[in-house]
XYZ file of C-alpha atoms in Angstrom:
784
model
C 5.133 62.149 6.825
C 3.758 59.201 4.842
C 0.572 60.006 2.962
C -2.543 57.907 3.446
C -3.619 56.119 0.255
C -7.302 56.467 -0.676
C -9.045 54.436 -3.408
C -12.209 55.960 -4.900
C -14.475 53.456 -6.689
C -16.782 55.266 -9.143
C -19.279 54.537 -11.888
C -18.240 57.134 -14.436
C -15.374 59.436 -15.328
C -17.564 62.399 -14.400
C -17.138 61.514 -10.718
C -13.359 61.575 -11.104
C -13.493 64.897 -12.942
C -15.843 66.534 -10.435
C -13.741 65.416 -7.473
C -10.528 66.627 -9.098
C -12.235 69.992 -9.776
C -13.235 70.053 -6.139
C -9.485 70.235 -5.367
C -8.605 66.863 -3.822
C -4.963 67.657 -4.460
C -5.207 70.303 -1.732
C -5.556 67.504 0.844
C -1.795 67.060 1.081
C -1.899 64.282 3.717
C -3.713 62.002 1.293
C -2.971 60.344 -2.022
C -6.051 59.585 -4.145
C -6.498 56.905 -6.819
C -9.577 56.371 -8.980
C -10.944 53.069 -10.317
C -14.151 52.195 -12.119
C -16.242 50.047 -9.801
C -16.626 47.426 -12.523
C -12.853 46.898 -12.421
C -12.810 46.304 -8.667
C -11.015 42.932 -9.053
C -7.955 44.776 -10.371
C -7.509 46.540 -7.033
C -5.173 45.192 -4.389
C -7.269 46.552 -1.546
C -4.629 45.718 1.063
C -2.387 48.601 -0.076
C -5.055 51.274 0.577
C -5.659 52.950 3.918
C -9.221 54.026 3.012
C -11.732 53.084 0.320
C -14.535 55.413 -0.836
C -17.543 53.877 -2.584
C -18.983 56.586 -4.852
C -21.398 53.988 -6.219
C -22.541 51.211 -3.887
C -22.631 47.552 -4.987
C -23.215 44.696 -2.516
C -20.967 42.221 -4.388
C -18.121 44.708 -4.602
C -18.594 45.669 -0.967
C -18.225 41.988 0.066
C -14.872 41.883 -1.756
C -13.528 44.816 0.304
C -15.274 43.878 3.560
C -12.000 42.787 5.177
C -11.336 46.548 5.586
C -14.894 47.385 6.637
C -13.733 49.857 9.311
C -11.799 51.792 6.621
C -14.644 52.012 4.075
C -16.579 55.190 3.396
C -19.881 54.947 1.503
C -21.265 57.942 -0.392
C -24.911 58.729 0.284
C -26.859 60.767 -2.252
C -29.250 62.855 -0.186
C -30.967 64.037 -3.387
C -32.118 60.441 -3.914
C -33.159 60.058 -0.271
C -30.652 57.298 0.464
C -30.450 56.541 4.162
C -27.092 56.018 5.880
C -28.684 53.383 8.123
C -29.212 51.141 5.077
C -25.470 51.031 4.485
C -24.589 50.713 8.160
C -26.774 47.584 8.360
C -24.735 46.106 5.516
C -21.476 46.657 7.360
C -20.313 50.152 6.329
C -19.092 52.198 9.294
C -18.686 55.605 7.670
C -20.453 57.650 5.016
C -20.178 60.907 3.048
C -23.141 62.966 1.895
C -23.432 64.049 -1.724
C -22.848 66.543 -3.118
C -19.268 66.428 -1.783
C -17.412 69.242 -0.083
C -13.656 69.297 0.349
C -14.010 70.197 4.002
C -16.329 67.295 4.698
C -13.991 64.839 2.910
C -11.032 66.008 5.006
C -13.173 65.885 8.159
C -14.359 62.346 7.641
C -10.886 61.078 6.605
C -9.150 62.802 9.534
C -11.759 61.540 11.963
C -11.513 58.008 10.586
C -7.712 58.144 10.719
C -7.814 59.338 14.337
C -10.284 56.610 15.336
C -8.120 53.962 13.717
C -5.021 55.316 15.444
C -6.800 55.152 18.785
C -7.913 51.582 18.038
C -4.400 50.551 17.039
C -2.917 52.077 20.194
C -5.574 50.379 22.304
C -4.941 47.073 20.549
C -1.190 47.477 21.026
C -1.698 48.171 24.742
C -4.064 45.219 24.999
C -1.500 42.930 23.334
C 1.240 44.178 25.637
C -0.970 43.569 28.645
C -1.914 40.040 27.573
C 1.679 39.253 26.565
C 2.847 40.297 30.013
C 0.005 38.398 31.655
C 0.565 35.177 29.682
C 4.304 35.188 30.336
C 3.989 35.432 34.106
C 4.941 31.983 35.498
C 2.005 32.211 37.925
C -1.752 32.031 37.621
C -3.184 35.546 37.101
C -6.741 36.801 36.654
C -9.202 39.700 36.843
C -12.725 39.359 38.338
C -15.644 41.769 38.272
C -17.514 42.873 41.394
C -19.584 39.660 41.347
C -16.394 37.535 41.463
C -16.879 36.446 37.877
C -13.736 35.851 35.832
C -13.253 38.416 33.033
C -9.561 37.883 32.218
C -7.277 34.887 32.920
C -3.772 33.987 31.688
C -2.458 30.772 30.119
C -1.155 29.378 33.410
C -4.647 29.745 34.900
C -6.317 28.026 31.910
C -3.837 25.161 32.005
C -4.432 24.466 35.675
C -8.233 24.662 35.594
C -8.357 22.768 32.288
C -10.838 25.079 30.607
C -10.555 27.567 27.766
C -11.342 31.283 28.177
C -14.705 31.092 26.423
C -15.811 28.545 29.021
C -14.368 30.512 31.950
C -15.552 34.013 30.989
C -18.377 35.236 33.217
C -18.208 32.200 35.516
C -17.402 32.037 39.229
C -15.005 29.831 41.200
C -17.661 27.200 41.908
C -17.925 26.472 38.182
C -14.310 27.024 37.176
C -12.908 24.720 39.851
C -15.706 22.126 39.526
C -17.088 22.760 42.995
C -13.802 22.038 44.762
C -13.438 25.629 45.936
C -15.747 28.605 45.703
C -17.292 30.260 48.731
C -13.972 30.985 50.450
C -12.724 32.750 47.359
C -15.848 34.940 47.249
C -15.291 35.936 50.866
C -11.696 36.919 50.124
C -12.862 38.996 47.129
C -15.453 40.839 49.237
C -12.870 41.549 51.925
C -10.432 43.018 49.369
C -13.135 45.181 47.722
C -14.664 46.303 51.012
C -11.397 47.160 52.759
C -9.768 48.338 49.512
C -6.450 46.767 50.364
C -4.375 43.819 49.268
C -4.754 40.365 50.784
C -2.192 37.530 50.852
C -3.048 33.940 51.833
C -2.341 30.278 50.976
C -4.904 28.017 49.305
C -4.937 24.459 47.900
C -6.517 24.513 44.449
C -7.043 21.142 42.728
C -6.917 21.287 38.948
C -5.651 19.559 35.863
C -2.119 19.645 37.253
C -3.233 17.920 40.448
C -3.577 19.280 43.958
C -1.489 22.437 44.099
C -0.872 24.749 47.007
C -0.639 28.402 46.027
C 0.439 31.632 47.683
C -2.298 34.009 46.489
C -2.015 37.814 46.219
C -5.287 39.755 45.696
C -5.746 43.521 45.183
C -8.778 45.718 44.430
C -9.194 47.230 40.936
C -10.588 50.806 40.787
C -11.320 53.231 37.930
C -10.286 56.894 37.601
C -13.211 57.900 39.763
C -12.102 55.489 42.480
C -15.044 53.174 41.871
C -14.451 49.478 42.562
C -14.419 47.478 39.349
C -13.425 44.129 40.814
C -10.303 42.284 41.980
C -7.049 41.131 40.450
C -5.151 38.076 41.708
C -1.826 36.306 41.250
C -1.202 32.751 42.532
C 2.291 31.328 42.888
C 2.683 27.539 43.085
C 4.442 26.724 46.378
C 3.544 23.052 46.511
C 7.129 21.814 46.272
C 8.250 24.232 48.925
C 5.421 23.411 51.284
C 5.148 19.699 51.132
C 7.206 17.526 48.781
C 6.006 14.333 50.426
C 2.352 15.249 50.016
C 2.950 16.077 46.392
C 4.538 12.670 45.802
C 1.678 10.882 47.572
C -0.917 12.705 45.511
C 0.876 11.998 42.273
C 1.428 8.395 43.291
C -2.209 7.841 44.108
C -3.423 9.468 40.910
C -1.241 7.368 38.651
C -3.413 5.275 36.273
C -1.163 2.246 36.874
C 0.380 0.407 39.820
C 3.374 2.149 41.400
C 5.565 1.012 44.275
C 8.937 2.003 45.702
C 11.571 -0.305 47.173
C 14.584 0.292 49.368
C 17.971 -1.148 48.498
C 17.082 -4.352 50.393
C 14.085 -5.010 48.152
C 11.414 -4.132 50.746
C 8.382 -2.354 49.301
C 7.986 0.820 51.365
C 5.307 2.711 49.446
C 2.618 1.974 46.847
C -0.667 3.289 45.506
C -4.144 1.778 45.631
C -3.928 0.657 41.982
C -1.105 -1.631 43.048
C -3.444 -3.546 45.361
C -6.164 -3.768 42.708
C -3.750 -5.150 40.132
C -1.908 -7.667 42.332
C -4.787 -8.833 44.600
C -2.422 -8.292 47.565
C -4.157 -7.847 50.938
C -2.445 -4.818 52.467
C -2.950 -6.196 55.987
C -1.409 -9.634 55.327
C 2.244 -8.651 54.971
C 4.373 -6.825 57.497
C 7.231 -6.601 55.004
C 6.180 -7.041 51.352
C 8.624 -8.031 48.615
C 8.172 -8.271 44.851
C 8.390 -12.060 44.758
C 5.457 -12.265 47.220
C 2.991 -11.374 44.459
C 4.985 -12.350 41.349
C 5.945 -15.810 42.614
C 8.939 -17.156 44.504
C 10.320 -18.601 41.252
C 11.116 -15.034 40.161
C 13.163 -14.171 43.275
C 16.587 -14.702 41.690
C 15.773 -12.754 38.518
C 14.283 -9.907 40.605
C 17.501 -9.619 42.622
C 19.579 -9.503 39.414
C 17.335 -6.782 37.966
C 17.514 -4.661 41.130
C 21.311 -4.886 41.250
C 21.444 -3.771 37.618
C 19.257 -0.724 38.380
C 21.174 0.217 41.547
C 24.775 -0.295 40.477
C 24.422 0.876 36.870
C 21.950 3.650 37.751
C 19.976 2.585 34.700
C 16.348 1.967 33.778
C 15.070 -1.440 32.777
C 11.750 -2.624 31.362
C 10.364 -6.137 31.094
C 7.135 -8.070 30.670
C 5.903 -10.563 33.257
C 2.930 -12.815 33.858
C 1.037 -12.064 37.054
C -1.253 -14.693 38.592
C -4.406 -13.262 40.188
C -7.748 -14.612 41.344
C -9.209 -13.417 38.007
C -6.645 -15.356 36.016
C -3.267 -14.537 34.555
C -2.442 -10.968 33.599
C 0.410 -9.748 31.449
C 2.113 -6.758 33.089
C 4.738 -4.393 31.767
C 7.240 -3.535 34.517
C 9.478 -0.462 34.455
C 12.182 0.057 37.125
C 14.171 3.252 37.728
C 16.704 4.243 40.414
C 15.780 6.780 43.121
C 18.787 9.075 43.465
C 19.301 11.572 46.307
C 20.983 14.968 45.980
C 24.398 13.406 46.634
C 23.993 11.122 43.631
C 23.550 7.954 45.670
C 20.855 5.393 44.774
C 18.605 5.051 47.812
C 15.954 2.831 46.271
C 13.955 1.842 43.208
C 10.648 3.117 41.869
C 8.653 0.520 39.916
C 5.580 0.843 37.740
C 3.385 -2.022 36.591
C 0.908 -1.599 33.764
C -1.689 -4.190 32.820
C -1.083 -4.854 29.112
C -3.063 -8.092 28.908
C -5.557 -6.746 26.390
C -2.850 -5.046 24.350
C -0.741 -8.214 24.216
C -3.785 -10.327 23.354
C -4.604 -7.941 20.518
C -0.990 -8.039 19.351
C -1.140 -11.834 19.402
C -4.363 -11.774 17.366
C -2.892 -9.332 14.853
C 0.278 -11.402 14.637
C -1.770 -14.536 14.093
C -3.754 -12.810 11.355
C -0.522 -11.631 9.731
C 0.922 -15.146 9.767
C -2.263 -17.100 8.967
C -4.062 -17.791 5.704
C -7.574 -16.410 6.169
C -9.231 -19.161 4.087
C -7.699 -22.385 5.391
C -6.391 -21.299 8.793
C -2.963 -22.647 7.835
C 0.194 -20.583 8.020
C 0.642 -18.228 5.061
C 3.913 -17.314 3.330
C 4.850 -14.895 6.120
C 4.004 -17.571 8.682
C 6.211 -20.077 6.855
C 9.142 -17.648 6.891
C 8.565 -16.917 10.588
C 8.467 -20.622 11.499
C 11.671 -21.465 9.636
C 13.566 -18.422 10.909
C 12.377 -18.574 14.529
C 12.228 -22.358 15.068
C 14.746 -23.927 12.695
C 17.435 -21.429 11.702
C 18.514 -20.886 15.303
C 19.105 -24.641 15.648
C 20.917 -24.961 12.297
C 18.353 -27.705 11.799
C 18.180 -30.231 8.969
C 14.869 -29.971 7.105
C 12.744 -31.785 4.533
C 10.406 -29.563 2.547
C 7.667 -30.485 0.078
C 6.374 -27.883 -2.351
C 3.141 -28.678 -4.146
C 0.388 -27.145 -6.162
C -2.838 -28.595 -7.450
C -2.853 -29.450 -11.147
C -5.725 -28.038 -13.224
C -7.125 -26.148 -10.228
C -7.859 -23.070 -12.315
C -10.023 -25.106 -14.684
C -11.952 -26.503 -11.737
C -12.413 -22.989 -10.354
C -13.640 -21.744 -13.714
C -16.015 -24.686 -14.115
C -17.586 -24.882 -10.647
C -16.960 -21.425 -9.176
C -14.649 -20.002 -6.551
C -16.793 -21.097 -3.601
C -16.408 -24.716 -4.647
C -12.684 -24.112 -5.150
C -12.386 -22.557 -1.691
C -14.092 -25.572 -0.084
C -11.607 -27.868 -1.829
C -8.637 -25.832 -0.582
C -9.997 -25.883 2.987
C -10.607 -29.639 2.967
C -7.301 -30.368 1.249
C -5.497 -28.291 3.889
C -7.251 -30.219 6.675
C -6.332 -33.553 5.105
C -2.705 -32.456 4.704
C -2.537 -31.684 8.419
C -3.910 -35.138 9.186
C -1.441 -36.910 6.899
C 1.568 -34.741 7.824
C 1.116 -34.739 11.593
C 4.721 -33.891 12.395
C 5.081 -31.325 9.621
C 4.431 -27.595 9.489
C 1.733 -27.154 6.830
C 1.300 -23.798 5.072
C -0.592 -22.373 2.114
C 1.622 -19.756 0.492
C -0.806 -18.633 -2.188
C -3.513 -19.792 -4.598
C -3.304 -23.577 -4.805
C 0.317 -23.730 -3.531
C 1.141 -25.563 -0.311
C 4.455 -26.052 1.506
C 5.130 -28.629 4.233
C 8.255 -28.487 6.400
C 9.585 -31.317 8.565
C 12.466 -30.849 10.961
C 15.127 -33.408 10.105
C 16.180 -35.023 6.819
C 13.866 -37.790 5.633
C 15.463 -40.613 3.720
C 14.276 -41.003 0.156
C 12.078 -43.974 0.955
C 10.189 -42.166 3.717
C 9.814 -38.959 1.659
C 8.517 -41.020 -1.269
C 5.972 -42.731 0.962
C 4.738 -39.354 2.248
C 4.485 -37.878 -1.270
C 2.515 -40.883 -2.504
C 0.100 -40.546 0.425
C -0.616 -36.986 -0.668
C -1.086 -37.986 -4.316
C -3.316 -40.892 -3.268
C -5.409 -38.460 -1.255
C -6.314 -36.644 -4.448
C -6.877 -39.788 -6.498
C -9.084 -41.304 -3.799
C -12.839 -41.537 -3.646
C -13.574 -37.995 -2.397
C -15.882 -36.408 -4.936
C -14.542 -32.945 -4.176
C -11.107 -33.986 -5.408
C -12.302 -35.456 -8.687
C -10.165 -34.459 -11.679
C -7.516 -33.027 -9.367
C -3.924 -34.075 -8.959
C -0.808 -32.478 -7.535
C 2.754 -31.853 -8.592
C 5.276 -32.072 -5.768
C 8.872 -30.879 -5.440
C 10.940 -32.332 -2.577
C 14.005 -30.629 -1.061
C 16.242 -31.581 1.844
C 18.940 -29.434 3.390
C 20.214 -27.538 6.395
C 19.030 -24.099 7.543
C 22.599 -22.999 8.230
C 23.596 -23.600 4.626
C 20.417 -22.462 2.842
C 17.969 -19.619 3.380
C 14.229 -20.134 3.109
C 14.334 -18.293 -0.240
C 16.900 -20.781 -1.532
C 14.691 -23.665 -0.409
C 11.707 -22.096 -2.186
C 13.708 -21.686 -5.395
C 14.894 -25.292 -5.309
C 11.411 -26.530 -4.473
C 9.945 -24.611 -7.403
C 12.497 -26.142 -9.764
C 11.605 -29.648 -8.628
C 7.878 -28.904 -8.723
C 7.971 -27.544 -12.280
C 10.037 -30.501 -13.350
C 7.211 -32.697 -12.038
C 4.738 -30.667 -14.102
C 6.895 -30.940 -17.218
C 6.944 -34.724 -16.779
C 3.154 -34.890 -16.934
C 1.925 -33.759 -13.481
C 0.463 -35.950 -10.725
C 3.954 -36.930 -9.563
C 6.841 -35.865 -7.351
C 10.431 -34.941 -8.154
C 13.412 -34.684 -5.802
C 15.554 -31.603 -6.234
C 19.053 -32.180 -7.626
C 21.806 -29.883 -8.800
C 21.114 -30.643 -12.444
C 17.830 -28.756 -12.084
C 19.768 -25.739 -10.840
C 22.206 -26.008 -13.718
C 19.316 -26.127 -16.158
C 17.717 -23.094 -14.476
C 20.970 -21.151 -14.744
C 21.361 -22.209 -18.367
C 17.787 -21.176 -19.136
C 18.360 -17.785 -17.525
C 21.568 -17.369 -19.515
C 19.815 -18.371 -22.746
C 16.968 -15.956 -22.066
C 19.389 -13.096 -21.453
C 21.352 -13.803 -24.637
C 18.149 -14.231 -26.632
C 17.173 -10.689 -25.698
C 20.212 -9.449 -27.619
C 19.996 -11.970 -30.474
C 17.825 -9.840 -32.770
C 20.043 -6.767 -32.362
C 23.102 -8.900 -33.098
C 21.404 -10.375 -36.204
C 21.903 -13.905 -34.853
C 18.409 -15.177 -35.669
C 17.427 -16.453 -39.113
C 14.890 -18.777 -40.688
C 15.580 -22.041 -42.485
C 12.885 -23.607 -44.634
C 12.090 -27.329 -45.016
C 10.391 -28.144 -48.304
C 7.113 -30.090 -48.552
C 6.517 -32.153 -51.696
C 3.943 -34.335 -53.298
C 4.821 -38.034 -53.393
C 6.078 -37.400 -56.928
C 8.421 -34.675 -55.600
C 6.525 -31.633 -56.784
C 7.191 -28.662 -54.439
C 4.049 -27.426 -52.649
C 5.251 -25.695 -49.492
C 7.995 -24.582 -47.126
C 7.922 -24.768 -43.339
C 9.796 -21.869 -41.685
C 12.034 -23.032 -38.808
C 13.966 -20.748 -36.440
C 17.744 -21.037 -36.213
C 20.019 -19.248 -33.718
C 23.538 -18.678 -34.986
C 25.302 -18.756 -31.637
C 28.093 -21.295 -31.081
C 27.543 -21.132 -27.333
C 24.140 -22.820 -27.656
C 24.726 -24.947 -30.748
C 24.009 -28.152 -28.832
C 20.799 -26.841 -27.197
C 17.749 -28.175 -29.093
C 15.801 -25.403 -30.756
C 12.608 -26.736 -29.143
C 14.111 -25.962 -25.702
C 14.989 -22.464 -26.832
C 11.429 -21.936 -28.078
C 10.089 -23.160 -24.709
C 12.218 -20.524 -22.964
C 10.871 -17.886 -25.339
C 7.302 -18.930 -24.563
C 7.850 -18.673 -20.802
C 9.117 -15.105 -21.163
C 7.997 -12.076 -23.123
C 10.490 -12.909 -25.882
C 7.876 -14.879 -27.826
C 6.135 -11.599 -28.704
C 9.130 -9.882 -30.300
C 10.791 -12.954 -31.825
C 7.446 -14.410 -32.915
C 6.705 -11.242 -34.900
C 10.190 -11.465 -36.434
C 9.543 -15.058 -37.560
C 6.126 -14.296 -39.058
C 7.287 -11.134 -40.796
C 10.419 -12.806 -42.211
C 8.468 -15.844 -43.474
C 5.688 -13.731 -45.020
C 8.258 -11.470 -46.708
C 9.960 -14.583 -48.151
C 6.591 -15.906 -49.366
C 5.953 -12.595 -51.109
C 9.364 -12.703 -52.778
C 9.281 -16.297 -54.068
C 5.679 -16.222 -55.284
C 5.964 -13.043 -57.317
C 5.295 -14.028 -60.968
C 5.144 -17.710 -59.969
C 2.331 -19.680 -61.573
C 2.175 -22.504 -59.024
C 2.229 -20.882 -55.607
C 4.407 -22.280 -52.812
C 2.842 -22.062 -49.353
C 5.228 -20.735 -46.656
C 4.001 -21.743 -43.207
C 5.063 -20.730 -39.689
C 4.517 -22.472 -36.369
C 2.306 -20.601 -33.893
C 2.517 -21.323 -30.143
C -0.318 -21.342 -27.641
C 1.136 -18.222 -26.014
C 0.917 -16.311 -29.311
C -2.613 -17.309 -30.273
C -3.886 -16.547 -26.754
C -2.979 -12.870 -27.222
C -6.120 -10.815 -27.739
C -4.524 -8.997 -30.703
C -3.208 -12.145 -32.454
C -5.438 -11.894 -35.546
C -4.865 -8.150 -35.831
C -1.082 -8.727 -35.685
C -1.212 -11.304 -38.518
C -3.325 -9.023 -40.682
C -1.019 -6.082 -40.001
C 2.044 -8.101 -41.058
C 0.220 -9.165 -44.258
C -0.421 -5.490 -45.044
C 3.170 -4.498 -44.251
C 4.761 -7.252 -46.369
C 2.213 -7.159 -49.186
C 2.046 -10.975 -49.261
C -1.009 -12.725 -50.715
C -2.806 -14.494 -47.809
C -3.307 -17.647 -49.927
C 0.485 -18.127 -50.120
C 1.068 -18.350 -46.360
C -0.030 -20.727 -43.644
C 0.118 -21.207 -39.907
C 0.728 -24.482 -38.107
C -0.848 -25.092 -34.707
C -0.718 -27.985 -32.247
C -3.496 -29.378 -30.124
C -2.003 -27.673 -27.051
C -3.103 -24.388 -28.613
C -6.682 -25.574 -28.252
C -6.580 -26.904 -24.709
C -7.560 -23.514 -23.243
C -10.301 -21.228 -24.533
C -11.010 -23.578 -27.423
C -14.075 -21.645 -28.573
C -12.252 -18.319 -28.718
C -9.209 -19.811 -30.455
C -11.288 -21.578 -33.088
C -12.939 -18.223 -33.927
C -9.482 -16.667 -34.419
C -8.369 -19.540 -36.661
C -11.575 -19.300 -38.717
C -11.070 -15.556 -39.218
C -7.599 -16.200 -40.645
C -8.762 -19.094 -42.851
C -11.539 -16.882 -44.224
C -8.965 -14.459 -45.673
C -7.126 -17.326 -47.420
C -4.449 -18.398 -44.943
C -3.795 -22.164 -44.882
C -4.295 -23.781 -41.462
C -2.378 -26.963 -40.531
C -2.785 -29.095 -37.408
C 0.786 -30.080 -36.504
C 1.935 -33.224 -34.612
C -1.417 -34.866 -35.273
C -2.052 -37.984 -33.207
C 0.012 -36.990 -30.159
C -2.749 -35.070 -28.362
C -5.547 -36.169 -26.064
C -8.505 -36.234 -28.422
C -7.214 -35.451 -31.868
C -10.107 -36.788 -33.954
C -12.689 -34.703 -32.093
C -10.871 -31.520 -33.140
C -10.992 -32.379 -36.829
C -14.690 -31.570 -37.088
C -14.418 -28.371 -35.015
C -11.376 -26.582 -36.395
C -11.466 -24.908 -39.839
C -8.360 -26.756 -41.107
C -6.663 -26.970 -44.483
C -4.581 -30.070 -43.719
C -3.161 -32.207 -40.942
C 0.469 -33.158 -40.334
C 1.011 -36.698 -39.026
C 3.682 -36.658 -36.330
C 7.055 -38.158 -37.308
C 6.951 -40.629 -34.391
C 4.113 -42.476 -36.198
C 6.021 -42.437 -39.510
C 9.190 -43.787 -37.868
C 7.202 -46.532 -36.203
C 5.669 -47.914 -39.400
C 8.627 -50.069 -40.487
C 8.598 -52.116 -37.268
C 4.963 -52.071 -36.187
C 1.773 -53.117 -37.907
C -0.130 -51.078 -35.295
C 1.632 -47.861 -36.386
C 0.856 -48.595 -40.012
C -2.785 -49.096 -39.104
C -2.877 -45.833 -37.167
C -1.275 -43.846 -40.011
C -3.724 -45.317 -42.540
C -6.616 -44.501 -40.204
C -5.415 -40.871 -39.851
C -5.105 -40.453 -43.621
C -8.511 -41.982 -44.361
C -10.201 -39.913 -41.650
C -8.651 -36.681 -42.934
C -9.661 -37.460 -46.516
C -13.202 -38.213 -45.376
C -13.272 -34.650 -44.027
C -11.784 -33.208 -47.248
C -8.451 -32.454 -45.543
C -5.005 -32.908 -47.063
C -2.378 -34.952 -45.193
C 1.291 -34.063 -44.703
C 3.542 -36.892 -43.474
C 6.459 -35.551 -41.403
C 9.837 -37.170 -40.795
C 9.985 -39.247 -44.015
C 13.566 -40.501 -44.244
C 13.494 -43.721 -46.283
C 12.230 -44.858 -49.663
C 10.279 -47.616 -47.885
C 8.400 -44.970 -45.883
C 7.669 -43.049 -49.082
C 6.342 -46.086 -50.950
C 4.124 -47.039 -48.038
C 2.729 -43.485 -47.761
C 2.077 -43.444 -51.513
C 0.103 -46.643 -51.079
C -1.858 -45.046 -48.203
C -2.511 -42.034 -50.459
C -0.741 -39.429 -48.320
C -0.902 -36.037 -50.058
C 2.414 -34.421 -49.122
C 5.814 -35.515 -47.863
C 8.213 -33.636 -45.551
C 11.486 -35.116 -44.344
C 15.167 -35.717 -44.856
C 14.464 -38.161 -47.730
C 13.776 -35.162 -49.944
C 15.409 -32.281 -48.045
C 16.551 -31.072 -44.661
C 15.741 -27.449 -43.576
C 17.782 -25.040 -45.729
C 18.743 -21.331 -45.572
C 16.653 -19.134 -47.825
C 19.480 -18.400 -50.274
C 19.892 -22.133 -50.964
C 16.125 -22.519 -51.279
C 16.124 -19.745 -53.884
C 19.177 -21.121 -55.722
C 18.220 -24.822 -55.879
C 14.776 -25.835 -54.632
C 12.858 -23.127 -56.450
C 14.734 -23.548 -59.783
């Protein structure tokens, strides 16, 4: 026989010793283990049958409380401890100290016997309830007052109440007043006559009106005293009255139901049907579906019914129902009625009012397809319109893609509320101008207008100019705003909406590149350029690893040909792109993340070269690199330059950076601070392409410059134009007045040189003296 495991929690080893001396080993039915009470967390209490607390501790007791009926607490009668104190805390058993072996066995045996009795009782109870809950009939036990004490699952399901609600309640409560007194009379008859009673009763419940065959018997104890009644109720509704069952179910349906014979005559319906359709039940002798749906639906109704009957299939559809309260949207479901021989004898139809649901769906759909600010279609709405209205027709289309130039600056200057008002008003004006077009706002300041049909170029031009004129008009809200527009025509069978968007973007960005405030028609050359740009970008990503990139250096001299500087210029040794201007390649770098990696390569290479050539050189040669707007806008730009200076060991006063006015067009204050920080450590700062910007002279007093570089277009224009000569002289004089040196770029002839000498230009750069050269040639010739 398996021994019962007993854990004894004690305070000291003396307890263990005294109990072992007492002879616990003589209790052969038990296996004892000892544990200091302070180590109680080490015990897996679930493996022990009984736990003896030799020293009581409330916290420890809470830990073992899950086995409260198996816990024995020691009570020290010498200290006048009272067992009731421990019983109040949850302990069910106790031992008196000092211990005796006989008492320990007695209490353990008694506790074991009690637990065995409980387990047997629980097992019997579970068997009884398992049997009761698996009977496919309602079953219950009532006390002498006809109050429910036990019910099974079938009973609870039918009355719709849980046992806690039912317990101790009578029929009047349980069945919500629908039955009650009759049941009490039957109970009294069974208890009085002490014999079974069988009868039929209709009991309405959660499963509807059900007719039951009920069997009741008295329940007596061993002394033959009446304890109450037990009942079993078998559902005989189907056997008794199938038609009544159908009528009840039909009437209690929460939606309209009607049945039709094979000829289409409605032979049965519920009251909800009349409420939904507004049909007067006394008007029609023979009612058909088209009588309330409309005669225009007669043919489609006949087709539907034939489909249901001959294919023995279900169909569902949505219809509009006209009533005195307006139109309702109804969901109709039709199913065949099949007899036991498998023949279709009719059709059962349900109609559910889904007006509110459909209206909500329409609202949600509208929200999904509508821009919340302007009320125009959004990107999803644009896609839906093209795919649902145009693609099916294989329609020709004309599409204009536009965004507002400089809108971000306006937003930053006047706030987003002002910007939002502009977008709303611009959207309204677009709808007025483009009456036959589908106008959408697909994001930010981007708008797309779609016309069905191909416009000729003249008409499309006229429409684009109307839009541009709208922005350049007298409306104060549109001041300082313009638009760039890309125009695409095509056919929805040949192109997807995504293709149209791609082409439109190409045309739009071409318009921006050409100076904004204009429109560009898409052509295949734009696509070729896009593909080329993508190809260039991909190959550029591998150019550094393939060692294809290098720097050439163009010397800068005084007018007397004394070397003062070198401008670092990127070269890509790739025959595939030999004819692509390097300026285009740099533009591609700037529009991608390549400018970060390649830009660092250029700066590091140039600074390393400056370090090399200026070591032990008395007259230093300044090596300068061109910096783009994208680079200087990086928050870590200055830190990157300083880090490269530290890595290369170059002296800051031997290197320079060249910037253009475009660098300063955004965040001018922040950028000027960055430039000043670099100039303060000795780096030379040059303003490149001077004279080609919007307000060049105003920058001269703001930027901490070292010199300016007059753009080559001015130098080339001097030989033919007095105006150009005047402008160049003005630039030189202005720079000198501000203590700035002047570099003249693009000097190619002796005449240009003599003229620049006369104008007192400081430095010369151009093919007259030298073209850009690889560094090994620079070292071998120029620096000698």
